[in-house]
Coordinates of C-alpha atoms in Angstrom, one line a residue:
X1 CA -118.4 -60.4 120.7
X2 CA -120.9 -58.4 122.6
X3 CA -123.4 -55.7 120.5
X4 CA -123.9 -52.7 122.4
X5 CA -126.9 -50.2 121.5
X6 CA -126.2 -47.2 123.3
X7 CA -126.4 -42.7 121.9
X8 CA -122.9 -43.2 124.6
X9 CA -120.6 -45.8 126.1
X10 CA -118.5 -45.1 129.0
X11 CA -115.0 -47.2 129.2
X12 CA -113.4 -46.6 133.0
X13 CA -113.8 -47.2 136.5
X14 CA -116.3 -44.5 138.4
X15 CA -118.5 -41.7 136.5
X16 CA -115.8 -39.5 137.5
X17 CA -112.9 -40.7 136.6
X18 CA -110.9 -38.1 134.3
X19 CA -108.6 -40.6 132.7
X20 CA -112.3 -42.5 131.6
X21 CA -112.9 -42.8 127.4
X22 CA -116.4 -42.3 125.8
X23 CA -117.7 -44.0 122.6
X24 CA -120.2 -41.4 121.2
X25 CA -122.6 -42.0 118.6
X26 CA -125.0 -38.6 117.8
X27 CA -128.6 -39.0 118.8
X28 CA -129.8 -38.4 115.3
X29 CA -127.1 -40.8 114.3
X30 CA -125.0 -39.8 110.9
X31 CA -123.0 -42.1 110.9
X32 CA -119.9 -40.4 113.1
X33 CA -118.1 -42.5 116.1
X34 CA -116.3 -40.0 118.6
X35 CA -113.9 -41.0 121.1
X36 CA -113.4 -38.1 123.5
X37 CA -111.6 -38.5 127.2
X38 CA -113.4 -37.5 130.0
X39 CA -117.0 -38.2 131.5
X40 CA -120.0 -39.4 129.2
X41 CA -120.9 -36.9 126.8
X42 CA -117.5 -35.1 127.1
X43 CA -118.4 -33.1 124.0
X44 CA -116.2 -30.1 124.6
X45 CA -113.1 -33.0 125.0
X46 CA -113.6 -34.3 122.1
X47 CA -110.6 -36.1 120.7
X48 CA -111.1 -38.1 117.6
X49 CA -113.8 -38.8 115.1
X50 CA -114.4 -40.4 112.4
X51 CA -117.5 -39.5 109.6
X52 CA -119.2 -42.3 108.0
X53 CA -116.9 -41.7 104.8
X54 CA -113.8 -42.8 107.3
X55 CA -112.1 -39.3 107.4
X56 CA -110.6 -39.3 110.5
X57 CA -110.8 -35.6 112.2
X58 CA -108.8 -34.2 116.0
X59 CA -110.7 -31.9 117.9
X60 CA -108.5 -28.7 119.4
X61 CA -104.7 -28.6 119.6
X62 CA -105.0 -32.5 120.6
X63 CA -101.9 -34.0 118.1
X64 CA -101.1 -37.7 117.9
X65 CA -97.9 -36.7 119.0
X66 CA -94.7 -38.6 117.4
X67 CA -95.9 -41.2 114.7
X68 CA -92.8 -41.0 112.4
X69 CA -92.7 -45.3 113.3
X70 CA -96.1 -45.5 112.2
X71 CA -96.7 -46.9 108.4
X72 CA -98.5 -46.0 105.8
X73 CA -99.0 -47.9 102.4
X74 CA -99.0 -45.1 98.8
X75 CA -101.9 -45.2 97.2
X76 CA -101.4 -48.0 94.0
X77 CA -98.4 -48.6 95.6
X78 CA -97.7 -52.2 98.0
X79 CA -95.1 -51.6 100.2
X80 CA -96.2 -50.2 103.6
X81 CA -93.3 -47.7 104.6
X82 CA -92.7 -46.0 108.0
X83 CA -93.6 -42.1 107.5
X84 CA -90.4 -41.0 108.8
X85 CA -88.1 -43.0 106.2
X86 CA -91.2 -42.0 103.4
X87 CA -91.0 -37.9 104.3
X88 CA -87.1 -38.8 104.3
X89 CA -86.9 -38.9 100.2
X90 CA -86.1 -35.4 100.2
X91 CA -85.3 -33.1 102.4
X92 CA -88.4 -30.3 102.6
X93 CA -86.2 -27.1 103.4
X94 CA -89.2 -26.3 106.2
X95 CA -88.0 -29.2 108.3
X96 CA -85.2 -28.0 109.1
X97 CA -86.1 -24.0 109.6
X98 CA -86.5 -22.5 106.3
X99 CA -89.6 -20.1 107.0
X100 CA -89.8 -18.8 103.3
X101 CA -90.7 -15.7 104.5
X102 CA -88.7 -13.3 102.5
X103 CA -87.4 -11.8 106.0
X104 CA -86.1 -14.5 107.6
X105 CA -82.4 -15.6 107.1
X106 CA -83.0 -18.6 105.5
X107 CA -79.3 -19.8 104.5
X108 CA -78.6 -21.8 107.4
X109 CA -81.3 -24.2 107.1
X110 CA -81.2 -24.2 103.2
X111 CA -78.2 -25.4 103.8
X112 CA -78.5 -27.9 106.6
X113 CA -80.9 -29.8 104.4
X114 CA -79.0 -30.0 101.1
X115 CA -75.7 -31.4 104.0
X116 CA -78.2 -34.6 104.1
X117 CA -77.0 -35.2 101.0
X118 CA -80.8 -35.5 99.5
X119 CA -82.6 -33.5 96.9
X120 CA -83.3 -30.0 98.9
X121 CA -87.1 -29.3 98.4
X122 CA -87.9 -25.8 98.8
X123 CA -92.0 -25.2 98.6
X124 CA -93.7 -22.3 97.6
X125 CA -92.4 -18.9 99.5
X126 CA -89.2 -16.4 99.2
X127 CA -86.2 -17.5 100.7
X128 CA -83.6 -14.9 101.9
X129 CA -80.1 -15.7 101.8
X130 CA -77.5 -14.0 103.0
X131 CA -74.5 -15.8 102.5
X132 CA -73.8 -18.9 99.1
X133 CA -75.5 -22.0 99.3
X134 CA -72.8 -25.4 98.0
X135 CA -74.1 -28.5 96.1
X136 CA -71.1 -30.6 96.5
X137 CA -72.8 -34.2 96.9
X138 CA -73.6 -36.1 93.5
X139 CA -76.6 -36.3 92.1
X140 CA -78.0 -33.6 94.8
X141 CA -80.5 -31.3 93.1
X142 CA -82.3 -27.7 94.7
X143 CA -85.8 -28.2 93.5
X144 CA -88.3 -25.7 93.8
X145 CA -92.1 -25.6 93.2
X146 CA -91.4 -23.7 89.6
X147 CA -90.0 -19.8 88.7
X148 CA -93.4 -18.0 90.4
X149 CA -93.7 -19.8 93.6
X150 CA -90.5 -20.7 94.7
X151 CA -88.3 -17.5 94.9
X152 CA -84.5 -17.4 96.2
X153 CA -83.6 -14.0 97.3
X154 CA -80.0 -12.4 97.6
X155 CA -79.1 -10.3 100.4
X156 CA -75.7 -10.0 99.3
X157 CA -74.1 -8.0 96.4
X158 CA -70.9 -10.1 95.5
X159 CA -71.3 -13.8 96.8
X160 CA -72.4 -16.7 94.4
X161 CA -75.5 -17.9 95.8
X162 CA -75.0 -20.9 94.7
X163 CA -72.0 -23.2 94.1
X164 CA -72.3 -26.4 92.3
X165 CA -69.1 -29.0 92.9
X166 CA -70.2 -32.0 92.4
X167 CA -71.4 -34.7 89.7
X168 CA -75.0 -35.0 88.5
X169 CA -75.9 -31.6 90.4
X170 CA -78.9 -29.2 89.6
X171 CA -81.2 -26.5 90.1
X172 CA -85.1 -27.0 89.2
X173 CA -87.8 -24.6 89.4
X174 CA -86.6 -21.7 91.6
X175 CA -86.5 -17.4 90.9
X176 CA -83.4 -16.0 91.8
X177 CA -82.9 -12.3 92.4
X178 CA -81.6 -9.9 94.3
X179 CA -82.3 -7.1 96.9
X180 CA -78.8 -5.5 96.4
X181 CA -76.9 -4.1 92.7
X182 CA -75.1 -6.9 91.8
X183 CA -71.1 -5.9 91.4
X184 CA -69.5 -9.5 91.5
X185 CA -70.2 -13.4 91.8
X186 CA -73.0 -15.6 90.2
X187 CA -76.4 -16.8 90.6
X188 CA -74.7 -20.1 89.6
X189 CA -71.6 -21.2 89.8
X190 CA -69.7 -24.6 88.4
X191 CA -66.7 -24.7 90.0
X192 CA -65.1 -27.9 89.5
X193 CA -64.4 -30.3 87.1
X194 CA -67.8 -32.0 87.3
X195 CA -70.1 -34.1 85.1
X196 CA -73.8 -34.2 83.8
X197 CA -75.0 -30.5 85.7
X198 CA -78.0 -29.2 84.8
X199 CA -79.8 -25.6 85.9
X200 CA -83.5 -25.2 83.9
X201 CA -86.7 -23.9 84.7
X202 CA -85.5 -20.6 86.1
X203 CA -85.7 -17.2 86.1
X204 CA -82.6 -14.9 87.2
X205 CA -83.0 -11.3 87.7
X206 CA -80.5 -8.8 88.6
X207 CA -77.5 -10.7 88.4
X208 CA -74.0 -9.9 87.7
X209 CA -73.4 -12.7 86.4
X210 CA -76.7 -15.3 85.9
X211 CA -74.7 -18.3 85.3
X212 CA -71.1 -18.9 85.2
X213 CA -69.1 -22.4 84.2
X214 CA -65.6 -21.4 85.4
X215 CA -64.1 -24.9 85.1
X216 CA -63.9 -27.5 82.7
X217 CA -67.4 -29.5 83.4
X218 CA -68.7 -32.0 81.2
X219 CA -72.1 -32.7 79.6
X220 CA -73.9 -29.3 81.1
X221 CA -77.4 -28.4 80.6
X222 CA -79.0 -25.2 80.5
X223 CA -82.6 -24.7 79.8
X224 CA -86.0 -23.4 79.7
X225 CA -85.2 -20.4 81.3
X226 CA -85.3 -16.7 81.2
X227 CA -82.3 -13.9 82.9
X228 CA -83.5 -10.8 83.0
X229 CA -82.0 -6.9 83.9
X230 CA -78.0 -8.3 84.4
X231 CA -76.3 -5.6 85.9
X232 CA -75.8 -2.3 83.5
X233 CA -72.8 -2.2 81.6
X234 CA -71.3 -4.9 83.7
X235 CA -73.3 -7.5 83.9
X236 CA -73.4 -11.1 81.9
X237 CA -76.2 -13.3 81.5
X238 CA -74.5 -16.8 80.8
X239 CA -70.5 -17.2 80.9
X240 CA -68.7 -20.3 79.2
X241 CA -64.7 -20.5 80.9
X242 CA -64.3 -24.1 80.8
X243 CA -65.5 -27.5 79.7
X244 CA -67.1 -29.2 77.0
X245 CA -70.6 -30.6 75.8
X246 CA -72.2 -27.4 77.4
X247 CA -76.1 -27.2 75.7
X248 CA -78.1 -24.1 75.7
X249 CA -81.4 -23.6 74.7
X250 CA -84.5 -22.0 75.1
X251 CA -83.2 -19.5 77.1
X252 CA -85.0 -15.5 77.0
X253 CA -82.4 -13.0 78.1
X254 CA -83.7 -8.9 78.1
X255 CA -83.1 -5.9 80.1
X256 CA -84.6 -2.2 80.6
X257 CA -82.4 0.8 80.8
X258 CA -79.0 1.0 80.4
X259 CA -77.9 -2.6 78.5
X260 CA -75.6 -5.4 80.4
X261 CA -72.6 -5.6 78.6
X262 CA -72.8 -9.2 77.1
X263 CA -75.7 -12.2 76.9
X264 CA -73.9 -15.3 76.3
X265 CA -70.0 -14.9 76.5
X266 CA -67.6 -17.6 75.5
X267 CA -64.0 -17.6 76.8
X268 CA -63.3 -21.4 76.7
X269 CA -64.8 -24.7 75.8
X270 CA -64.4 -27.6 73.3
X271 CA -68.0 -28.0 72.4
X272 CA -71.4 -26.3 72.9
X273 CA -74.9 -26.4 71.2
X274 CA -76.9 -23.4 71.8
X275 CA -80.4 -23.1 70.1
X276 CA -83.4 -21.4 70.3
X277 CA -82.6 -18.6 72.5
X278 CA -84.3 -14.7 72.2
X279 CA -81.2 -12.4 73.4
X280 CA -82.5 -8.5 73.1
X281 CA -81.1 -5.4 74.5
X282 CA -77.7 -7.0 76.0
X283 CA -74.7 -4.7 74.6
X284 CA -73.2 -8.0 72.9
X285 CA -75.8 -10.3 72.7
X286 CA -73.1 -13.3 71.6
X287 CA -69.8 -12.9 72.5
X288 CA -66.8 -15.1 71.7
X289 CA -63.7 -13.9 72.8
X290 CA -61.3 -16.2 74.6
X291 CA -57.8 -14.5 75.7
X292 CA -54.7 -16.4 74.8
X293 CA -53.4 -15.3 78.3
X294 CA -56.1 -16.9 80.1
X295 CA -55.3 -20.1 77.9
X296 CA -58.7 -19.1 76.1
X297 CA -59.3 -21.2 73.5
X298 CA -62.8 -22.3 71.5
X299 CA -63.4 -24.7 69.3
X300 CA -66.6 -26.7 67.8
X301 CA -69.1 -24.8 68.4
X302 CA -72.5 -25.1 66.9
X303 CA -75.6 -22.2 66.7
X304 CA -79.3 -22.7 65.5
X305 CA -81.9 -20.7 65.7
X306 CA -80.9 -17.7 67.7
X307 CA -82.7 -14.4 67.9
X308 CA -80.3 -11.4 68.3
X309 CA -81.5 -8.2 68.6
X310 CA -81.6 -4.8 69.8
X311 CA -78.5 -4.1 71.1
X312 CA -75.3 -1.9 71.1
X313 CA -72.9 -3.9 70.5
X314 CA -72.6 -6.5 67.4
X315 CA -75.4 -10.0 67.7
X316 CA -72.7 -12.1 67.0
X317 CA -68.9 -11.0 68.0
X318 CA -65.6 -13.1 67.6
X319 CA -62.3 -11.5 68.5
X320 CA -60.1 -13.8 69.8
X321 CA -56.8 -12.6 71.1
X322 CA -53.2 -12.6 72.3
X323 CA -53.0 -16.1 70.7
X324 CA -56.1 -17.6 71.6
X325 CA -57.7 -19.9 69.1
X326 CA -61.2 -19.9 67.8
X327 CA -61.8 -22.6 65.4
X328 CA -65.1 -24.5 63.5
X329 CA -68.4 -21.7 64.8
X330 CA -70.9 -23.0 62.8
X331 CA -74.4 -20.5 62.4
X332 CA -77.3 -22.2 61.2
X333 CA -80.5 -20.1 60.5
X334 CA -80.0 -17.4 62.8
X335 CA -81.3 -13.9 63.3
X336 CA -78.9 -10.9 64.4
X337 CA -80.5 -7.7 63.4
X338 CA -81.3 -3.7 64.7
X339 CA -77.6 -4.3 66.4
X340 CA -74.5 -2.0 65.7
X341 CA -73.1 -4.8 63.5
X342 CA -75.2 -7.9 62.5
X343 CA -71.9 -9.7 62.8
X344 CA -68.3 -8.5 63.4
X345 CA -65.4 -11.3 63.3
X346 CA -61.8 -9.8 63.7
X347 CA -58.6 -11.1 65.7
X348 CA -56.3 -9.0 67.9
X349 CA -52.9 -9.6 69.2
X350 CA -52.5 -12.7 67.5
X351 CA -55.5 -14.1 67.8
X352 CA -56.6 -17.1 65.3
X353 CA -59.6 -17.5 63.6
X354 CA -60.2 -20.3 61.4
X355 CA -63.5 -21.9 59.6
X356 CA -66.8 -19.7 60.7
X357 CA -69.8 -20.7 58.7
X358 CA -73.0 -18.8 58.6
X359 CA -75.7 -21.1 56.9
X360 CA -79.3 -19.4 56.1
X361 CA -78.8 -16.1 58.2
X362 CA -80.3 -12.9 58.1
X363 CA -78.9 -9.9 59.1
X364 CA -81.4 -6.9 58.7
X365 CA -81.2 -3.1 60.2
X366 CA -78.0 -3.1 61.8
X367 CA -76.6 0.7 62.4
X368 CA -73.4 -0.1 60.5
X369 CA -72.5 -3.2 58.4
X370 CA -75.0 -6.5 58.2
X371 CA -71.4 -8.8 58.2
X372 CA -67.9 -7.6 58.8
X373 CA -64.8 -10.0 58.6
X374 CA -61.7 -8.1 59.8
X375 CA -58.4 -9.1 59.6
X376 CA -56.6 -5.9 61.1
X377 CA -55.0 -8.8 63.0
X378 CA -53.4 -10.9 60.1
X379 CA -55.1 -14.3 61.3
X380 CA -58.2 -14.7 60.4
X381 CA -59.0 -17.2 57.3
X382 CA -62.1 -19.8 56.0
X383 CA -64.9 -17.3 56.9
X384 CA -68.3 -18.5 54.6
X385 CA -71.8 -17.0 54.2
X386 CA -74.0 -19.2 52.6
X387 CA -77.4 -18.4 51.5
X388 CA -77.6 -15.7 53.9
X389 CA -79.6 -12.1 53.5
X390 CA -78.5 -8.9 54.6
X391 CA -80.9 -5.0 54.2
X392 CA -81.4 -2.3 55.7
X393 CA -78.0 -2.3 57.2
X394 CA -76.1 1.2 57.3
X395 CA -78.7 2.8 59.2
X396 CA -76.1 4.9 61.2
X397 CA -75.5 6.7 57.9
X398 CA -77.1 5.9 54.4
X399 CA -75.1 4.5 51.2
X400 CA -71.9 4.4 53.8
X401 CA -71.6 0.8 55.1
X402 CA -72.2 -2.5 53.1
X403 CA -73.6 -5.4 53.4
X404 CA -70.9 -7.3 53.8
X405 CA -67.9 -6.0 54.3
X406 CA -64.6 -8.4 53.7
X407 CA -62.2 -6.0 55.0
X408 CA -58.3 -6.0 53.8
X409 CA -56.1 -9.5 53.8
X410 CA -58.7 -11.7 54.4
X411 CA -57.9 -14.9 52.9
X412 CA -60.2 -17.9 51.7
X413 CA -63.9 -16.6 52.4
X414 CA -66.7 -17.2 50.2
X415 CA -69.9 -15.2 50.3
X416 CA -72.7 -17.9 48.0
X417 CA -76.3 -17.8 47.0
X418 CA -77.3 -14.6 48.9
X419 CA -79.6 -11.7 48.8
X420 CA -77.9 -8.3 49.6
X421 CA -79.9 -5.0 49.2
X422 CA -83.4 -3.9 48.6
X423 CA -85.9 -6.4 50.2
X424 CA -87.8 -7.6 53.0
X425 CA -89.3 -3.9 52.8
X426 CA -86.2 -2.2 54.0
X427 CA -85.2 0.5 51.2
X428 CA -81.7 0.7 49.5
X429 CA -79.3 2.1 52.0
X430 CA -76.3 -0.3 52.0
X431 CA -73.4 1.1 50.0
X432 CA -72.7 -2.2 48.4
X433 CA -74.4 -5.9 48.4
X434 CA -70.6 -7.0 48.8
X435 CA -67.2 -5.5 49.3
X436 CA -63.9 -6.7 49.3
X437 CA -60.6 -5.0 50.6
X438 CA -57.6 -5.0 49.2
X439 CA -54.7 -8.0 49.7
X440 CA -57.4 -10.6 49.4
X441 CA -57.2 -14.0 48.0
X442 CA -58.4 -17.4 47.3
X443 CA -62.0 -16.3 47.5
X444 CA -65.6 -17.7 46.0
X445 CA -68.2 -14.4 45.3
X446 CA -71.2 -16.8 43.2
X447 CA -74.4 -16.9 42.6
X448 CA -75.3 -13.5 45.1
X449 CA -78.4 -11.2 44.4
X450 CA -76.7 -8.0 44.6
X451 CA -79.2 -6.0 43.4
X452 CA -80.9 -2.7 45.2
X453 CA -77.9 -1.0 47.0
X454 CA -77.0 2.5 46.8
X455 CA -73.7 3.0 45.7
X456 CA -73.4 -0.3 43.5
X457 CA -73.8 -4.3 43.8
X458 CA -70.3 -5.3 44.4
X459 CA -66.7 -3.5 44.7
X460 CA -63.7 -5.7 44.5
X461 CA -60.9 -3.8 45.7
X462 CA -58.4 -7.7 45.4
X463 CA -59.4 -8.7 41.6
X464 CA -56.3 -7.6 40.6
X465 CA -53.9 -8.9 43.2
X466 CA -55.6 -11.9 43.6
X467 CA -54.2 -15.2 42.6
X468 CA -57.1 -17.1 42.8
X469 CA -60.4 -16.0 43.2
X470 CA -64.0 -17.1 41.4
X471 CA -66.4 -14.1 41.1
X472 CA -69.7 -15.3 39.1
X473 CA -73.2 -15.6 38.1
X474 CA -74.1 -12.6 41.2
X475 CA -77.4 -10.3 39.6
X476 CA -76.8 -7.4 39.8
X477 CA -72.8 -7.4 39.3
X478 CA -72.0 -8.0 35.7
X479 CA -68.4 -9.8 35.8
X480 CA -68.4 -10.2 31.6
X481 CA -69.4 -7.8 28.9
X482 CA -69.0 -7.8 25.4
X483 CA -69.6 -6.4 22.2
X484 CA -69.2 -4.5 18.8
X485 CA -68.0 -1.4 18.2
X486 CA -66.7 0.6 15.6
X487 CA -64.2 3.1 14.6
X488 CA -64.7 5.2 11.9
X489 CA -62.6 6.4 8.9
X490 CA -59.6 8.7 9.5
X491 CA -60.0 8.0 13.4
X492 CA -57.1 5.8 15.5
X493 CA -59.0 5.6 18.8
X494 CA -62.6 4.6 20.4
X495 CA -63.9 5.2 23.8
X496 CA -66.4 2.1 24.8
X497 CA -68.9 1.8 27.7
X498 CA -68.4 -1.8 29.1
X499 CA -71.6 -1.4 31.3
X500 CA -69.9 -3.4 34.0
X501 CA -69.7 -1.6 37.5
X502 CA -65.5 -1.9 38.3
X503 CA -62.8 -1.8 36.0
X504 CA -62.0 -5.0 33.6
X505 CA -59.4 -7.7 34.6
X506 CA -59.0 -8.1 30.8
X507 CA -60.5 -6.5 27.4
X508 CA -60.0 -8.9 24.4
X509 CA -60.8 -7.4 20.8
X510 CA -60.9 -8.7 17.4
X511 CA -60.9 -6.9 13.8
X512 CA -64.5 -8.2 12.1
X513 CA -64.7 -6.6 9.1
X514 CA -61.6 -5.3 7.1
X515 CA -57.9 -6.3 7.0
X516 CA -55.9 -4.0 8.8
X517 CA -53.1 -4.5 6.2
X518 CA -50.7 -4.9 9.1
X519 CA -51.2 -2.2 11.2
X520 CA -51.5 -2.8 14.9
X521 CA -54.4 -2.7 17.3
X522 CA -54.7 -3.0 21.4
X523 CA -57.3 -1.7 24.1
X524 CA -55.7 1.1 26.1
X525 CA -56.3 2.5 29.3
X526 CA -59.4 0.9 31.5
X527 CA -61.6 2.3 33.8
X528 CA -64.6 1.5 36.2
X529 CA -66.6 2.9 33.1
X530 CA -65.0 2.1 29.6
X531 CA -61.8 1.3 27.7
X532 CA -60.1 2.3 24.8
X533 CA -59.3 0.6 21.8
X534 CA -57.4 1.5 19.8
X535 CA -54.9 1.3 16.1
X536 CA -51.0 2.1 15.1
X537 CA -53.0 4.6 11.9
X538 CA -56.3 5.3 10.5
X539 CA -58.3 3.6 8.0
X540 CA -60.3 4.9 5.1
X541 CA -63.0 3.0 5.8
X542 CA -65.1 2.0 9.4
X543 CA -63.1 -0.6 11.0
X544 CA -65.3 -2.8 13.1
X545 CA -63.9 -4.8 16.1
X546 CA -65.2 -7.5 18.4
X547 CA -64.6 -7.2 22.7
X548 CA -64.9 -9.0 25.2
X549 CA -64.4 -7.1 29.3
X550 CA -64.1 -9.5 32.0
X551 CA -63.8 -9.2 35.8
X552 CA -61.7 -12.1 37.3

């Protein structure tokens, strides 16, 4: 090997040769090597150099021109790779046309990558569509650099923008919204019968519908994501019409101006989990309502942790009908309050409802009632609130709507261990902390605070009709009063106060202090107030007699 000491080397055959190379090293050497084509000292040719750190530099427009055989080794990695089959892992959108521009028809070339059949990168920009994009090879995800950089916009006011048909297929990371009033279609669409979707890290705006399962996929995820301004009136943030093993959770819906018509809606599934979701000002925050002609049905269903609020409509409505069947809903510390209804759960046309438990909810500031169970339809049965709270409600009107409300014919509810009335610093304006409608039966009404209500704690419109009902131990609604009293000499009759707030099931009494020398005694007519007892002919002394008033 020859050393050669030299500011410049000249590699070719005459001085001016254009196709000669020079090897240039600075006079006040820095340690950079330049190769530049062209005479010695070519400066203004310069083609390559490289800085005594090894960065490599190209002077101009000068390119390398096609490398993708070349290799290259990841850093920490050992496995040199050619760069064409490394940049092939997934398929940049920008390769093949996407210009992210928020102009520039995008769809085509969206589209062209995700036919590769590889996840479909889309970097930072806004991407106009003007026509639906279709997942529909497994395991293919649309993956975006997150919700504020990568942005998906709608040209169109009816189309889904994007379908998913296939297995294992998602969307990460993207905005969607679009430049048009929404009046039909999705954001997202499941379409088929597929497996183990997922959609998270989003946010939807102006959708008709932000996300719609209309088919019976399995194992769907939806999270970490917010859908915002739906469509006024119309619109639906997330729609459930098929499946089973659908999870939801932390998920932000809210709109201004005129509210969407529903948040979540479910028509049909055999399982979901939703949790931790804020739904405010959508008309029905929670909707489940499957249609028996649309072979609706929904069961298994399980709810923590939801905020409801702000709305129209009811948080939480079920009203199955025309046959449809809605069976096992299960609410576990959730909040529905400042609504019309906290909670309104009614059939119609023959809709079922059967076994909807509300565990540790609160229900606060709702225009009419905090809970209302309606069976107008004859079918709905096993409804329970358990340690629950309801106040405030009846804000539409004060002292007119209660707490909760058990309207007529219900059968086999139990309201247990909750506070109803005055508290949480909201003022008395409930009628009552519980009432019950006639034609009621098999019912359990224990251990309630009832206390702080405007009209009274509890009214019982079934306890005589019933055939089996347990009503105790609730503050505030005395179920059992008893006493002395005493009717005096040369009088037949007493009126007594029994304190208790509805009229008596029963009145036993007992003579305590004289022998009535046969005469007869009984307790007459009863009232929400007092009762009457009362003997066949006077005495000539005070007789004395011992009752007991009990509400069964």
């Amino acid at each position: 090997m020859s050393l050669i000491k030299a500011n410049a080397v000249q590699i070719g055959q005459s001085p001016t040769a254009t196709q000669n190379f020079t090897l240039a090293v600075p006079s006040s050497p820095d340690g950079t090597i330049k190769l530049a084509r062209g005479n010695s000292g070519a400066t203004t040719q310069d083609v390559i150099s490289v800085d005594a750190s090894g960065n490599v530099s190209f002077a101009g427009t000068t390119s390398l021109g096609n490398i993708s055989n070349s290799t290259a080794i990841a850093t920490g990695s050992t496995t040199a790779r050619s760069l064409a089959n490394r940049f092939a892992d997934v398929a940049n959108v920008r390769d093949f046309g996407a210009v992210g521009n928020g102009v520039t028809d995008d769809t085509a070339a969206i589209q062209a990558a995700l036919n590769t059949g590889r996840n479909a990168y889309m970097p930072s920009g806004t991407y106009l569509i003007s026509s639906g994009l279709s997942i529909i090879i497994a395991g293919q995800n649309i993956i975006g650099d997150g919700p504020k950089q990568t942005n998906i916009l709608v040209s169109g006011s009816s189309y889904d923008a994007i379908t998913i048909s296939a297995d294992y297929g998602g969307v990460e990371g993207v905005k969607i919204y679009s430049s048009l009033p929404r009046v039909s279609g999705a954001f997202i669409n499941i379409n088929t019968a597929t497996r183990g979707n997922y959609i998270r890290t989003f946010v939807f705006q102006s959708a008709y519908i932000g996300i719609h399962i209309s088919a019976d996929a399995v194992i769907t995820y939806i999270e970490n994501g917010e859908i915002l301004d739906c469509t006024p009136s119309t619109g639906t943030g997330i729609i459930i019409n098929g499946g089973n093993d659908t999870f939801i959770n932390h998920i932000v819906m809210d709109s201004i101006g005129t509210e969407p018509l529903c948040g979540i809606s479910v028509k049909k599934t055999q399982a979901i989990w939703v949790s931790d979701c804020d739904i405010i000002n959508f008309g029905t925050p929670l909707d489940i309502s499957p249609n028996g002609l649309l072979s609706g049905l929904v069961t298994w269903c399980f709810f923590s942790q939801l905020a409801l609020d702000s709305s129209i409509g009811s948080g939480i409505q079920v009203i199955p009908s025309n046959g449809a069947t809605v069976k096992g809903l299960f609410f576990d510390n959730c909040w529905s309050s400042t609504n019309n209804r906290g909670v309104y759960v009614a059939s119609t046309s023959g809709g079922i409802v059967d076994t909807v438990h509300f565990t540790d909810c609160t229900f606060y500031n709702n225009q009419l009632q905090g809970a209302l169970v309606d069976n107008a339809g004859g079918n709905v049965r096993n409804v329970e609130f358990n340690n629950c709270r309801a106040a405030g409600n009846s804000q539409a009107a004060s002292g007119v709507s209660a707490g909760f409300d058990i309207s007529n014919n219900v059968v086999n509810f139990a309201v247990r261990g909750c506070r109803s009335g005055a508290h949480a610093g909201f003022p008395a304006t409930q009628s009552y902390g519980i009432l019950i409608g006639t034609g009621c039966n098999e019912y359990v009404i224990t251990d309630n605070n009832l206390i702080g209500n405007v009209t009274a704690a509890a009214f019982d419109n079934s306890k005589s009709t019933s055939t089996f009902r347990s009503v105790s131990n609730n503050v505030g609604y005395i179920t059992e009063s008893k006493g002395i009293s005493t009717i005096s000499s040369g009088n037949t009759s007493l009126t007594v106060s029994h304190g208790m707030q509805s009229t008596p099931s029963t009145v036993f009494i007992t003579p305590s202090n004289v022998n009535l020398n046969g005469r007869s005694f009984w307790s007459g007519t009863y009232t929400s107030n007092n009762f009457d007892i009362e003997i066949s002919s006077s005495m000539v002394v005070n007789s004395n007699f011992c009752w007991l008033a009990s509400i069964y």
